[in-house]
Amino acid sequence: MLNELIDEIKINHAEKLDTGETVQIITIYWNCVGAIEIPDLPKIPDVDVTVNTRKGVKE
């Protein structure tokens, strides 16, 4: 069923960034819509949570 919705898949060459990470861009072209640009969402910061437990109780 998913194959019916996809018109074309374009895979670019992998590029190595200055940070040492390797990035490869894949573009999916959908029928009747084309390629959709999805923006990067900001990461949710980790919350520092402390758990106070009774003595002898394992976390």
PDB file of N, CA, C and O in Angstrom:
ATOM      1  N   MET A   1       0.814  -1.184   0.000  1.00  0.00           N
ATOM      2  CA  MET A   1       0.000   0.000   0.000  1.00  0.00           C
ATOM      3  C   MET A   1       0.869   1.264   0.000  1.00  0.00           C
ATOM      4  O   MET A   1       0.555   2.236  -0.655  1.00  0.00           O
ATOM      5  N   LEU A   2       1.981   1.214   0.745  1.00  0.00           N
ATOM      6  CA  LEU A   2       2.878   2.365   0.797  1.00  0.00           C
ATOM      7  C   LEU A   2       3.522   2.620  -0.563  1.00  0.00           C
ATOM      8  O   LEU A   2       3.726   3.775  -0.952  1.00  0.00           O
ATOM      9  N   ASN A   3       3.811   1.567  -1.303  1.00  0.00           N
ATOM     10  CA  ASN A   3       4.410   1.716  -2.622  1.00  0.00           C
ATOM     11  C   ASN A   3       3.516   2.510  -3.574  1.00  0.00           C
ATOM     12  O   ASN A   3       4.011   3.164  -4.491  1.00  0.00           O
ATOM     13  N   GLU A   4       2.219   2.446  -3.384  1.00  0.00           N
ATOM     14  CA  GLU A   4       1.279   3.193  -4.226  1.00  0.00           C
ATOM     15  C   GLU A   4       1.399   4.698  -3.988  1.00  0.00           C
ATOM     16  O   GLU A   4       1.091   5.499  -4.862  1.00  0.00           O
ATOM     17  N   LEU A   5       1.837   5.106  -2.801  1.00  0.00           N
ATOM     18  CA  LEU A   5       1.920   6.527  -2.452  1.00  0.00           C
ATOM     19  C   LEU A   5       3.247   7.169  -2.824  1.00  0.00           C
ATOM     20  O   LEU A   5       3.337   8.381  -2.929  1.00  0.00           O
ATOM     21  N   ILE A   6       4.298   6.370  -3.017  1.00  0.00           N
ATOM     22  CA  ILE A   6       5.629   6.902  -3.308  1.00  0.00           C
ATOM     23  C   ILE A   6       5.851   6.928  -4.816  1.00  0.00           C
ATOM     24  O   ILE A   6       5.665   5.935  -5.505  1.00  0.00           O
ATOM     25  N   ASP A   7       6.270   8.112  -5.314  1.00  0.00           N
ATOM     26  CA  ASP A   7       6.549   8.276  -6.735  1.00  0.00           C
ATOM     27  C   ASP A   7       8.025   7.985  -7.035  1.00  0.00           C
ATOM     28  O   ASP A   7       8.347   7.291  -7.993  1.00  0.00           O
ATOM     29  N   GLU A   8       8.930   8.516  -6.191  1.00  0.00           N
ATOM     30  CA  GLU A   8      10.365   8.365  -6.432  1.00  0.00           C
ATOM     31  C   GLU A   8      11.114   8.537  -5.120  1.00  0.00           C
ATOM     32  O   GLU A   8      10.696   9.292  -4.251  1.00  0.00           O
ATOM     33  N   ILE A   9      12.241   7.834  -4.971  1.00  0.00           N
ATOM     34  CA  ILE A   9      13.124   7.995  -3.823  1.00  0.00           C
ATOM     35  C   ILE A   9      14.500   8.355  -4.365  1.00  0.00           C
ATOM     36  O   ILE A   9      15.054   7.649  -5.203  1.00  0.00           O
ATOM     37  N   LYS A  10      15.054   9.485  -3.887  1.00  0.00           N
ATOM     38  CA  LYS A  10      16.353   9.971  -4.337  1.00  0.00           C
ATOM     39  C   LYS A  10      17.322   9.911  -3.153  1.00  0.00           C
ATOM     40  O   LYS A  10      17.042  10.464  -2.098  1.00  0.00           O
ATOM     41  N   ILE A  11      18.448   9.217  -3.321  1.00  0.00           N
ATOM     42  CA  ILE A  11      19.438   9.062  -2.260  1.00  0.00           C
ATOM     43  C   ILE A  11      20.723   9.755  -2.698  1.00  0.00           C
ATOM     44  O   ILE A  11      21.310   9.406  -3.727  1.00  0.00           O
ATOM     45  N   ASN A  12      21.166  10.740  -1.920  1.00  0.00           N
ATOM     46  CA  ASN A  12      22.387  11.489  -2.225  1.00  0.00           C
ATOM     47  C   ASN A  12      23.602  10.771  -1.634  1.00  0.00           C
ATOM     48  O   ASN A  12      23.480   9.905  -0.776  1.00  0.00           O
ATOM     49  N   HIS A  13      24.786  11.171  -2.095  1.00  0.00           N
ATOM     50  CA  HIS A  13      26.033  10.605  -1.586  1.00  0.00           C
ATOM     51  C   HIS A  13      26.219  10.992  -0.123  1.00  0.00           C
ATOM     52  O   HIS A  13      25.812  12.067   0.302  1.00  0.00           O
ATOM     53  N   ALA A  14      26.841  10.115   0.630  1.00  0.00           N
ATOM     54  CA  ALA A  14      27.128  10.392   2.039  1.00  0.00           C
ATOM     55  C   ALA A  14      28.250  11.425   2.131  1.00  0.00           C
ATOM     56  O   ALA A  14      29.204  11.381   1.357  1.00  0.00           O
ATOM     57  N   GLU A  15      28.108  12.351   3.076  1.00  0.00           N
ATOM     58  CA  GLU A  15      29.114  13.388   3.294  1.00  0.00           C
ATOM     59  C   GLU A  15      29.564  13.340   4.749  1.00  0.00           C
ATOM     60  O   GLU A  15      28.758  13.173   5.649  1.00  0.00           O
ATOM     61  N   LYS A  16      30.872  13.496   4.955  1.00  0.00           N
ATOM     62  CA  LYS A  16      31.400  13.508   6.310  1.00  0.00           C
ATOM     63  C   LYS A  16      31.549  14.956   6.760  1.00  0.00           C
ATOM     64  O   LYS A  16      32.174  15.768   6.079  1.00  0.00           O
ATOM     65  N   LEU A  17      30.969  15.284   7.910  1.00  0.00           N
ATOM     66  CA  LEU A  17      31.024  16.637   8.447  1.00  0.00           C
ATOM     67  C   LEU A  17      32.315  16.848   9.227  1.00  0.00           C
ATOM     68  O   LEU A  17      33.040  15.904   9.537  1.00  0.00           O
ATOM     69  N   ASP A  18      32.597  18.124   9.552  1.00  0.00           N
ATOM     70  CA  ASP A  18      33.789  18.449  10.332  1.00  0.00           C
ATOM     71  C   ASP A  18      33.738  17.835  11.726  1.00  0.00           C
ATOM     72  O   ASP A  18      34.767  17.632  12.358  1.00  0.00           O
ATOM     73  N   THR A  19      32.547  17.553  12.215  1.00  0.00           N
ATOM     74  CA  THR A  19      32.382  16.979  13.556  1.00  0.00           C
ATOM     75  C   THR A  19      32.651  15.478  13.573  1.00  0.00           C
ATOM     76  O   THR A  19      32.634  14.870  14.628  1.00  0.00           O
ATOM     77  N   GLY A  20      32.875  14.886  12.411  1.00  0.00           N
ATOM     78  CA  GLY A  20      33.136  13.455  12.328  1.00  0.00           C
ATOM     79  C   GLY A  20      31.897  12.640  12.015  1.00  0.00           C
ATOM     80  O   GLY A  20      31.987  11.442  11.786  1.00  0.00           O
ATOM     81  N   GLU A  21      30.724  13.273  11.994  1.00  0.00           N
ATOM     82  CA  GLU A  21      29.487  12.574  11.682  1.00  0.00           C
ATOM     83  C   GLU A  21      29.339  12.420  10.171  1.00  0.00           C
ATOM     84  O   GLU A  21      29.776  13.277   9.410  1.00  0.00           O
ATOM     85  N   THR A  22      28.729  11.336   9.742  1.00  0.00           N
ATOM     86  CA  THR A  22      28.435  11.117   8.336  1.00  0.00           C
ATOM     87  C   THR A  22      26.945  11.339   8.122  1.00  0.00           C
ATOM     88  O   THR A  22      26.124  10.798   8.847  1.00  0.00           O
ATOM     89  N   VAL A  23      26.610  12.169   7.112  1.00  0.00           N
ATOM     90  CA  VAL A  23      25.225  12.530   6.832  1.00  0.00           C
ATOM     91  C   VAL A  23      24.900  12.119   5.401  1.00  0.00           C
ATOM     92  O   VAL A  23      25.694  12.329   4.484  1.00  0.00           O
ATOM     93  N   GLN A  24      23.721  11.528   5.228  1.00  0.00           N
ATOM     94  CA  GLN A  24      23.255  11.168   3.898  1.00  0.00           C
ATOM     95  C   GLN A  24      21.805  11.624   3.769  1.00  0.00           C
ATOM     96  O   GLN A  24      20.962  11.277   4.593  1.00  0.00           O
ATOM     97  N   ILE A  25      21.513  12.411   2.741  1.00  0.00           N
ATOM     98  CA  ILE A  25      20.179  12.967   2.544  1.00  0.00           C
ATOM     99  C   ILE A  25      19.373  12.040   1.636  1.00  0.00           C
ATOM    100  O   ILE A  25      19.830  11.644   0.567  1.00  0.00           O
ATOM    101  N   ILE A  26      18.181  11.695   2.109  1.00  0.00           N
ATOM    102  CA  ILE A  26      17.250  10.870   1.341  1.00  0.00           C
ATOM    103  C   ILE A  26      15.992  11.700   1.111  1.00  0.00           C
ATOM    104  O   ILE A  26      15.412  12.219   2.057  1.00  0.00           O
ATOM    105  N   THR A  27      15.571  11.846  -0.140  1.00  0.00           N
ATOM    106  CA  THR A  27      14.386  12.617  -0.489  1.00  0.00           C
ATOM    107  C   THR A  27      13.332  11.673  -1.046  1.00  0.00           C
ATOM    108  O   THR A  27      13.608  10.903  -1.962  1.00  0.00           O
ATOM    109  N   ILE A  28      12.132  11.734  -0.468  1.00  0.00           N
ATOM    110  CA  ILE A  28      11.020  10.904  -0.926  1.00  0.00           C
ATOM    111  C   ILE A  28      10.016  11.811  -1.630  1.00  0.00           C
ATOM    112  O   ILE A  28       9.563  12.798  -1.056  1.00  0.00           O
ATOM    113  N   TYR A  29       9.692  11.498  -2.871  1.00  0.00           N
ATOM    114  CA  TYR A  29       8.694  12.241  -3.642  1.00  0.00           C
ATOM    115  C   TYR A  29       7.388  11.462  -3.589  1.00  0.00           C
ATOM    116  O   TYR A  29       7.318  10.319  -4.020  1.00  0.00           O
ATOM    117  N   TRP A  30       6.359  12.085  -3.032  1.00  0.00           N
ATOM    118  CA  TRP A  30       5.052  11.457  -2.864  1.00  0.00           C
ATOM    119  C   TRP A  30       4.163  11.762  -4.056  1.00  0.00           C
ATOM    120  O   TRP A  30       4.251  12.835  -4.651  1.00  0.00           O
ATOM    121  N   ASN A  31       3.275  10.848  -4.414  1.00  0.00           N
ATOM    122  CA  ASN A  31       2.297  11.081  -5.469  1.00  0.00           C
ATOM    123  C   ASN A  31       1.384  12.235  -5.073  1.00  0.00           C
ATOM    124  O   ASN A  31       0.947  12.329  -3.929  1.00  0.00           O
ATOM    125  N   CYS A  32       1.085  13.117  -5.988  1.00  0.00           N
ATOM    126  CA  CYS A  32       0.164  14.250  -5.823  1.00  0.00           C
ATOM    127  C   CYS A  32       0.641  15.281  -4.814  1.00  0.00           C
ATOM    128  O   CYS A  32      -0.047  16.278  -4.596  1.00  0.00           O
ATOM    129  N   VAL A  33       1.790  15.090  -4.164  1.00  0.00           N
ATOM    130  CA  VAL A  33       2.268  16.057  -3.177  1.00  0.00           C
ATOM    131  C   VAL A  33       3.674  16.538  -3.518  1.00  0.00           C
ATOM    132  O   VAL A  33       3.990  17.709  -3.378  1.00  0.00           O
ATOM    133  N   GLY A  34       4.539  15.638  -3.947  1.00  0.00           N
ATOM    134  CA  GLY A  34       5.930  15.970  -4.213  1.00  0.00           C
ATOM    135  C   GLY A  34       6.762  15.726  -2.968  1.00  0.00           C
ATOM    136  O   GLY A  34       6.379  14.991  -2.073  1.00  0.00           O
ATOM    137  N   ALA A  35       7.907  16.387  -2.888  1.00  0.00           N
ATOM    138  CA  ALA A  35       8.785  16.245  -1.727  1.00  0.00           C
ATOM    139  C   ALA A  35       8.328  17.206  -0.642  1.00  0.00           C
ATOM    140  O   ALA A  35       7.983  18.348  -0.904  1.00  0.00           O
ATOM    141  N   ILE A  36       8.322  16.736   0.583  1.00  0.00           N
ATOM    142  CA  ILE A  36       7.898  17.545   1.722  1.00  0.00           C
ATOM    143  C   ILE A  36       9.119  17.810   2.590  1.00  0.00           C
ATOM    144  O   ILE A  36       9.834  16.876   2.968  1.00  0.00           O
ATOM    145  N   GLU A  37       9.372  19.070   2.922  1.00  0.00           N
ATOM    146  CA  GLU A  37      10.487  19.455   3.788  1.00  0.00           C
ATOM    147  C   GLU A  37      10.000  19.444   5.232  1.00  0.00           C
ATOM    148  O   GLU A  37       9.110  20.194   5.608  1.00  0.00           O
ATOM    149  N   ILE A  38      10.570  18.572   6.039  1.00  0.00           N
ATOM    150  CA  ILE A  38      10.210  18.497   7.456  1.00  0.00           C
ATOM    151  C   ILE A  38      11.332  19.174   8.242  1.00  0.00           C
ATOM    152  O   ILE A  38      12.476  18.713   8.213  1.00  0.00           O
ATOM    153  N   PRO A  39      11.019  20.248   8.956  1.00  0.00           N
ATOM    154  CA  PRO A  39      12.074  20.972   9.678  1.00  0.00           C
ATOM    155  C   PRO A  39      12.587  20.164  10.877  1.00  0.00           C
ATOM    156  O   PRO A  39      11.873  19.324  11.430  1.00  0.00           O
ATOM    157  N   ASP A  40      13.841  20.424  11.242  1.00  0.00           N
ATOM    158  CA  ASP A  40      14.401  19.793  12.432  1.00  0.00           C
ATOM    159  C   ASP A  40      13.728  20.396  13.655  1.00  0.00           C
ATOM    160  O   ASP A  40      13.626  21.620  13.784  1.00  0.00           O
ATOM    161  N   LEU A  41      13.283  19.540  14.539  1.00  0.00           N
ATOM    162  CA  LEU A  41      12.658  20.007  15.759  1.00  0.00           C
ATOM    163  C   LEU A  41      13.725  20.148  16.838  1.00  0.00           C
ATOM    164  O   LEU A  41      14.651  19.341  16.910  1.00  0.00           O
ATOM    165  N   PRO A  42      13.610  21.185  17.665  1.00  0.00           N
ATOM    166  CA  PRO A  42      14.600  21.322  18.731  1.00  0.00           C
ATOM    167  C   PRO A  42      14.480  20.157  19.709  1.00  0.00           C
ATOM    168  O   PRO A  42      13.386  19.657  19.970  1.00  0.00           O
ATOM    169  N   LYS A  43      15.616  19.717  20.221  1.00  0.00           N
ATOM    170  CA  LYS A  43      15.611  18.599  21.147  1.00  0.00           C
ATOM    171  C   LYS A  43      15.082  19.059  22.500  1.00  0.00           C
ATOM    172  O   LYS A  43      15.339  20.175  22.940  1.00  0.00           O
ATOM    173  N   ILE A  44      14.335  18.194  23.140  1.00  0.00           N
ATOM    174  CA  ILE A  44      13.826  18.487  24.471  1.00  0.00           C
ATOM    175  C   ILE A  44      14.968  18.266  25.455  1.00  0.00           C
ATOM    176  O   ILE A  44      15.585  17.199  25.462  1.00  0.00           O
ATOM    177  N   PRO A  45      15.262  19.260  26.287  1.00  0.00           N
ATOM    178  CA  PRO A  45      16.380  19.099  27.224  1.00  0.00           C
ATOM    179  C   PRO A  45      16.067  18.021  28.265  1.00  0.00           C
ATOM    180  O   PRO A  45      14.925  17.829  28.660  1.00  0.00           O
ATOM    181  N   ASP A  46      17.124  17.307  28.676  1.00  0.00           N
ATOM    182  CA  ASP A  46      16.973  16.303  29.716  1.00  0.00           C
ATOM    183  C   ASP A  46      16.702  17.002  31.043  1.00  0.00           C
ATOM    184  O   ASP A  46      17.338  18.003  31.376  1.00  0.00           O
ATOM    185  N   VAL A  47      15.774  16.456  31.785  1.00  0.00           N
ATOM    186  CA  VAL A  47      15.425  17.023  33.079  1.00  0.00           C
ATOM    187  C   VAL A  47      16.176  16.269  34.162  1.00  0.00           C
ATOM    188  O   VAL A  47      16.230  15.038  34.150  1.00  0.00           O
ATOM    189  N   ASP A  48      16.791  17.022  35.073  1.00  0.00           N
ATOM    190  CA  ASP A  48      17.471  16.389  36.196  1.00  0.00           C
ATOM    191  C   ASP A  48      16.427  15.994  37.232  1.00  0.00           C
ATOM    192  O   ASP A  48      15.793  16.845  37.849  1.00  0.00           O
ATOM    193  N   VAL A  49      16.230  14.701  37.395  1.00  0.00           N
ATOM    194  CA  VAL A  49      15.239  14.197  38.334  1.00  0.00           C
ATOM    195  C   VAL A  49      15.963  13.366  39.383  1.00  0.00           C
ATOM    196  O   VAL A  49      16.745  12.477  39.056  1.00  0.00           O
ATOM    197  N   THR A  50      15.703  13.661  40.630  1.00  0.00           N
ATOM    198  CA  THR A  50      16.251  12.847  41.699  1.00  0.00           C
ATOM    199  C   THR A  50      15.100  12.085  42.345  1.00  0.00           C
ATOM    200  O   THR A  50      14.001  12.611  42.500  1.00  0.00           O
ATOM    201  N   VAL A  51      15.384  10.845  42.704  1.00  0.00           N
ATOM    202  CA  VAL A  51      14.368  10.001  43.323  1.00  0.00           C
ATOM    203  C   VAL A  51      14.830   9.693  44.739  1.00  0.00           C
ATOM    204  O   VAL A  51      15.902   9.115  44.941  1.00  0.00           O
ATOM    205  N   ASN A  52      14.041  10.101  45.697  1.00  0.00           N
ATOM    206  CA  ASN A  52      14.342   9.805  47.087  1.00  0.00           C
ATOM    207  C   ASN A  52      13.594   8.537  47.472  1.00  0.00           C
ATOM    208  O   ASN A  52      12.371   8.485  47.436  1.00  0.00           O
ATOM    209  N   THR A  53      14.352   7.493  47.789  1.00  0.00           N
ATOM    210  CA  THR A  53      13.729   6.224  48.154  1.00  0.00           C
ATOM    211  C   THR A  53      14.088   5.878  49.595  1.00  0.00           C
ATOM    212  O   THR A  53      15.029   6.425  50.180  1.00  0.00           O
ATOM    213  N   ARG A  54      13.342   4.954  50.114  1.00  0.00           N
ATOM    214  CA  ARG A  54      13.619   4.487  51.469  1.00  0.00           C
ATOM    215  C   ARG A  54      14.906   3.664  51.469  1.00  0.00           C
ATOM    216  O   ARG A  54      15.287   3.090  50.470  1.00  0.00           O
ATOM    217  N   LYS A  55      15.536   3.605  52.580  1.00  0.00           N
ATOM    218  CA  LYS A  55      16.766   2.842  52.722  1.00  0.00           C
ATOM    219  C   LYS A  55      16.469   1.362  52.486  1.00  0.00           C
ATOM    220  O   LYS A  55      15.501   0.834  53.008  1.00  0.00           O
ATOM    221  N   GLY A  56      17.284   0.723  51.664  1.00  0.00           N
ATOM    222  CA  GLY A  56      17.106  -0.692  51.374  1.00  0.00           C
ATOM    223  C   GLY A  56      16.269  -0.958  50.130  1.00  0.00           C
ATOM    224  O   GLY A  56      16.151  -2.089  49.701  1.00  0.00           O
ATOM    225  N   VAL A  57      15.693   0.077  49.517  1.00  0.00           N
ATOM    226  CA  VAL A  57      14.883  -0.084  48.301  1.00  0.00           C
ATOM    227  C   VAL A  57      15.777   0.239  47.109  1.00  0.00           C
ATOM    228  O   VAL A  57      16.345   1.316  47.041  1.00  0.00           O
ATOM    229  N   LYS A  58      15.875  -0.714  46.188  1.00  0.00           N
ATOM    230  CA  LYS A  58      16.703  -0.490  45.004  1.00  0.00           C
ATOM    231  C   LYS A  58      15.919   0.289  43.966  1.00  0.00           C
ATOM    232  O   LYS A  58      14.707   0.138  43.839  1.00  0.00           O
ATOM    233  N   GLU A  59      16.618   1.110  43.206  1.00  0.00           N
ATOM    234  CA  GLU A  59      16.001   1.894  42.133  1.00  0.00           C
ATOM    235  C   GLU A  59      15.899   1.086  40.877  1.00  0.00           C
ATOM    236  O   GLU A  59      16.677   0.286  40.554  1.00  0.00           O
TER     237      GLU A  59
END
